[in-house]
Tab-separated table of C-alpha atoms in Angstrom:
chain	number	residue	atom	x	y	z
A	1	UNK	CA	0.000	0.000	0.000
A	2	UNK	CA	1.167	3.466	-1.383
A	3	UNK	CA	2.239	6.211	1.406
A	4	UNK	CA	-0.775	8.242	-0.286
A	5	UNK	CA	-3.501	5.090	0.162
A	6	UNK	CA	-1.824	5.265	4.099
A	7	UNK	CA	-2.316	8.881	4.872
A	8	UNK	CA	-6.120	8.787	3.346
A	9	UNK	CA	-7.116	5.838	5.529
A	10	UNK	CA	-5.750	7.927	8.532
A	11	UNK	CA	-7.530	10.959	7.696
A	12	UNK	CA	-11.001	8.929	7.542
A	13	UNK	CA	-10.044	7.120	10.647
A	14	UNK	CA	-9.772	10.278	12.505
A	15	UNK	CA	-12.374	12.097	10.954
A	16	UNK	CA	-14.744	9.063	11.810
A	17	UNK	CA	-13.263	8.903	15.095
A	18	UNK	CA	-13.802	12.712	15.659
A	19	UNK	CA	-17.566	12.273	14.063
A	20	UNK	CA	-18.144	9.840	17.016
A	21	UNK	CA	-16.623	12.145	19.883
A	22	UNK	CA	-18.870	15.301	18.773
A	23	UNK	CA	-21.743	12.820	18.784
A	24	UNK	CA	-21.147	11.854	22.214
A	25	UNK	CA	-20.712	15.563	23.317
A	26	UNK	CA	-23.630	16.846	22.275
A	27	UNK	CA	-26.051	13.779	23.433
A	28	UNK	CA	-24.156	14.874	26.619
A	29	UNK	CA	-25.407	18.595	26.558
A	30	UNK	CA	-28.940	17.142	27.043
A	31	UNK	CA	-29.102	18.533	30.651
A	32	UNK	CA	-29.379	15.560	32.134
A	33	UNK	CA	-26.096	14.258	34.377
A	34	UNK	CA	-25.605	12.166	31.360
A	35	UNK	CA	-25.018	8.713	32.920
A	36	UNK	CA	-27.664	6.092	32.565
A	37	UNK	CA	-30.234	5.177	34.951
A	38	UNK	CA	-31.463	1.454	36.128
A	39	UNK	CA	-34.489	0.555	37.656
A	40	UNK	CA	-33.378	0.918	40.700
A	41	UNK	CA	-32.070	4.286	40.440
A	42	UNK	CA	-34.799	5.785	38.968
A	43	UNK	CA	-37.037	4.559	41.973
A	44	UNK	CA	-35.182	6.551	44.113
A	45	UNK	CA	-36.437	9.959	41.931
A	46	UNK	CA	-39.402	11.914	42.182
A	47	UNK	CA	-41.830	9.587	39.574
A	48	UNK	CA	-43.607	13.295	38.511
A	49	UNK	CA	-42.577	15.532	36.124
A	50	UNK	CA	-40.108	18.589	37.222
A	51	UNK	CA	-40.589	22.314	38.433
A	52	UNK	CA	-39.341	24.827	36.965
A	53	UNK	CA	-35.652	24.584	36.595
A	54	UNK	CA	-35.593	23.716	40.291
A	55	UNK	CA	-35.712	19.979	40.209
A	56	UNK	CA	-38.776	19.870	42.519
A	57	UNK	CA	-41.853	17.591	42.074
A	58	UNK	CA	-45.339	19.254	40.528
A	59	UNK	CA	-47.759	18.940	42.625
A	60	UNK	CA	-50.415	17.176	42.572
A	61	UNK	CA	-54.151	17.208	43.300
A	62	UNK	CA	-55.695	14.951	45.740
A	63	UNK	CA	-59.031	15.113	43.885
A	64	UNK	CA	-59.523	11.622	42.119
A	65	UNK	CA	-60.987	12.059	38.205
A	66	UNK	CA	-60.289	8.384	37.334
A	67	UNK	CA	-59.811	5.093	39.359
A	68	UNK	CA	-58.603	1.536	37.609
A	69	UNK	CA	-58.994	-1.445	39.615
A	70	UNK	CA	-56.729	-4.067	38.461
A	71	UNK	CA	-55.997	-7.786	39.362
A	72	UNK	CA	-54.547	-8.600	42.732
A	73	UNK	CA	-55.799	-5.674	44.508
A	74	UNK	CA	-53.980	-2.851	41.794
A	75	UNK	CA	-55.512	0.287	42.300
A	76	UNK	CA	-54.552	3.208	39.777
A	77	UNK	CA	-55.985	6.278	40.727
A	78	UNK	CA	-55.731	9.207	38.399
A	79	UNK	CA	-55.725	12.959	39.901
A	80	UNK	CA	-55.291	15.224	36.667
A	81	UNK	CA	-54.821	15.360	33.030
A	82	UNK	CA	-53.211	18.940	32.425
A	83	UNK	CA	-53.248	20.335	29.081
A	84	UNK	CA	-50.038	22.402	29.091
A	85	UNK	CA	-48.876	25.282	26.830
A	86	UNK	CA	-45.951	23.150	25.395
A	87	UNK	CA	-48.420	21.244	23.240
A	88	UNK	CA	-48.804	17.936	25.975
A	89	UNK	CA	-51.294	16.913	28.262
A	90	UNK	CA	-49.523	15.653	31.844
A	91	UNK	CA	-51.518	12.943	33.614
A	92	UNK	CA	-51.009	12.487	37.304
A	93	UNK	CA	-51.774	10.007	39.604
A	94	UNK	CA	-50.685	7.119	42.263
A	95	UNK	CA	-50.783	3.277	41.895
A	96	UNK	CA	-51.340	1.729	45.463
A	97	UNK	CA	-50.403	-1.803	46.372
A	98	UNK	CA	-53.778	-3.218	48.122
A	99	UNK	CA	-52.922	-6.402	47.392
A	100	UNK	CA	-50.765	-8.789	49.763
A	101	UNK	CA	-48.284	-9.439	46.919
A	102	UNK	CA	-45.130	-7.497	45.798
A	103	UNK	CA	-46.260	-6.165	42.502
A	104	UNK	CA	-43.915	-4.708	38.978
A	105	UNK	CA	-45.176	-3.159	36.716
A	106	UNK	CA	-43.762	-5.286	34.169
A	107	UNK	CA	-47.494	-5.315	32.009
A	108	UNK	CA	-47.702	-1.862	31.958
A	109	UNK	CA	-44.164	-0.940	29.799
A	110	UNK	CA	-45.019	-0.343	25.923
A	111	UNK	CA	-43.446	-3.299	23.526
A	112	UNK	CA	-40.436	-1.667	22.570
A	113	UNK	CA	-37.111	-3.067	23.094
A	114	UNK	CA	-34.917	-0.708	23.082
A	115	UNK	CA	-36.614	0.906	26.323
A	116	UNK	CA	-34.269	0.845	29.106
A	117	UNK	CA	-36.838	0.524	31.855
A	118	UNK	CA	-38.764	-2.319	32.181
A	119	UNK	CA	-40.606	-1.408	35.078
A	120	UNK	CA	-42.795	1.905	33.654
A	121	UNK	CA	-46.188	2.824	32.271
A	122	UNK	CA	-44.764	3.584	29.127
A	123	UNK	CA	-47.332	1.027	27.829
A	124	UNK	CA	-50.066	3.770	28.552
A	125	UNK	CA	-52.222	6.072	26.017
A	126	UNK	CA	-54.674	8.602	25.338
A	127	UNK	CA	-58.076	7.428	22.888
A	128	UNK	CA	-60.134	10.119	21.698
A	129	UNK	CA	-62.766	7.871	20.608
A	130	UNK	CA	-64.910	10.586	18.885
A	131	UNK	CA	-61.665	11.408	17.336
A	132	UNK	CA	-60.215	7.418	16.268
A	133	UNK	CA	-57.341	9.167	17.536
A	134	UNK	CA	-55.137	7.025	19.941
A	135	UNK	CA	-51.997	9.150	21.469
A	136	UNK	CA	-49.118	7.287	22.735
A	137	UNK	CA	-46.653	8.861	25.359
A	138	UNK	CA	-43.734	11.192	24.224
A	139	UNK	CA	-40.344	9.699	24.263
A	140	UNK	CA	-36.892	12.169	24.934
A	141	UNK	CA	-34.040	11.983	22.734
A	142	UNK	CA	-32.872	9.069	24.239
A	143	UNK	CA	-36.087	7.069	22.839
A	144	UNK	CA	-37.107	6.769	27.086
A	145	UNK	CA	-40.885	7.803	27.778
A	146	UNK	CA	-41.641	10.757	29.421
A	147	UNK	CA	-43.081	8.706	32.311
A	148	UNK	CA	-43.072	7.086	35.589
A	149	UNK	CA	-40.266	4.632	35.973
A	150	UNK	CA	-38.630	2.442	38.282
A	151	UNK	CA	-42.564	1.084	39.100
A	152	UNK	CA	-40.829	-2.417	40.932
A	153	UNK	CA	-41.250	-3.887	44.210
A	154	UNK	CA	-43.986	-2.131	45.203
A	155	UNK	CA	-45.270	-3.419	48.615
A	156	UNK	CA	-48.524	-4.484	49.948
A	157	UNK	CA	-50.317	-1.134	51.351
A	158	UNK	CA	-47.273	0.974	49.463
A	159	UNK	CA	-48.610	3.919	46.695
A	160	UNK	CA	-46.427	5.219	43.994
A	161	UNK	CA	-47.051	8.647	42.748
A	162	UNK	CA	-47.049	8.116	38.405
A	163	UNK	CA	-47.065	10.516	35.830
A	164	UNK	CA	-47.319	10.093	31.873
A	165	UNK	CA	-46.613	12.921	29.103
A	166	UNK	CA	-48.498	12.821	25.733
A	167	UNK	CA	-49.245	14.723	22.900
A	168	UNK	CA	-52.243	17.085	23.396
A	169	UNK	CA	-55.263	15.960	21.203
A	170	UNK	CA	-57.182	19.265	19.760
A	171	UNK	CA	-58.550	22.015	22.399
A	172	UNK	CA	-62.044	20.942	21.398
A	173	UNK	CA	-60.955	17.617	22.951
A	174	UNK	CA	-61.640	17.304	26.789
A	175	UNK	CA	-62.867	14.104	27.563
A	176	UNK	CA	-60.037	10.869	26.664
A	177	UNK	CA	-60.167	7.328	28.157
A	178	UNK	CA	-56.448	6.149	29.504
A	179	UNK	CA	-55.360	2.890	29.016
A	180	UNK	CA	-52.954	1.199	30.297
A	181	UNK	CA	-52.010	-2.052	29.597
A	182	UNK	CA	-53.672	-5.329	32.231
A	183	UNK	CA	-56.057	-2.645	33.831
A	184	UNK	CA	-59.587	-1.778	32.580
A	185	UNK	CA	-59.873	1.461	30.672
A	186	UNK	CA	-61.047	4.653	32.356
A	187	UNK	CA	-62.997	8.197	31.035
A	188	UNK	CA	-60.869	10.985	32.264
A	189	UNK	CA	-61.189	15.043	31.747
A	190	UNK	CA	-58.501	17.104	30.197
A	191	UNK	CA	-58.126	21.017	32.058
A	192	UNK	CA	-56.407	23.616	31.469
């Protein structure tokens, strides 16, 4: 091999290998600390979605506008469904262990693979039947769902708050039912 042939394989070594650096850099610059989360470790975070810039939990209301009963004494209660500015609706709520088994949330996680959690409601959606318009939940750059995760080992008499993000239908849309997967399907009101 010619010293030419040597010096162009270099260059598109390096310029591959510098392709691969600047894509690691920027996926870094997602405001996140960048380091990847287990199961366990996302248990250990708030399961709502964030303040502003602060880091602390949204609150939530204590007003019920949905309950799911589930097998083995599941209970999913939902508390709002917030139509936001950002073009999402937020649904909050808690799952309670009334059962007197551990429970995971194993059945409620969408079918996709590549989802690092396997414990979250990323299975969940949003049907406007009048609509025929089904609305699955938003994923970040990362492909993760902008949901509750980490929903494992959850303890007889032990609630969870939840939370799941998803594109708002139109503004003439306020009534949705939420499904979730194993769990019957309940008619909730969008505010805001």
């Amino acid at each position: 091999m010619s010293n030419r042939h040597t010096t162009k394989a270099l260059r598109s070594a390096a310029a591959v290998a510098l392709t691969a650096t600047m894509a690691i850099a920027v996926t870094g610059c997602g405001g996140d600390s960048g380091g990847q989360k287990s199961d366990k470790d996302s248990s250990k975070e708030s399961a709502g979605p964030r303040g502003d810039g602060d880091n602390k939990p949204v609150a939530q209301s204590t007003t019920a506008i949905g309950e799911m009963k589930g097998a083995d004494g599941i209970v999913v209660t939902l508390n709002s469904a917030v139509r936001d500015d950002g073009g999402f609706v937020t649904v909050n709520g808690t799952v309670t262990n009334r059962g007197s088994k551990v429970f995971n949330a194993f059945a409620w996680r969408s079918k996709e693979t590549e989802m690092r959690s396997q414990s979250s409601i990323s299975g969940a959606s949003l049907v406007d039947a009048a609509g025929k318009k089904r609305y699955l939940i938003l994923r970040d750059t990362d492909g993760e769902c902008l949901c509750s995760t980490g929903l494992y080992g959850i303890k007889p008499n032990e609630s969870r708050p939840i939370f799941a993000q998803f594109p708002a239908p139109p503004q003439s849309v306020t009534q949705v039912d939420f499904q979730l997967p194993s769990m019957p399907t309940v008619n909730i009101k969008i505010s805001g």
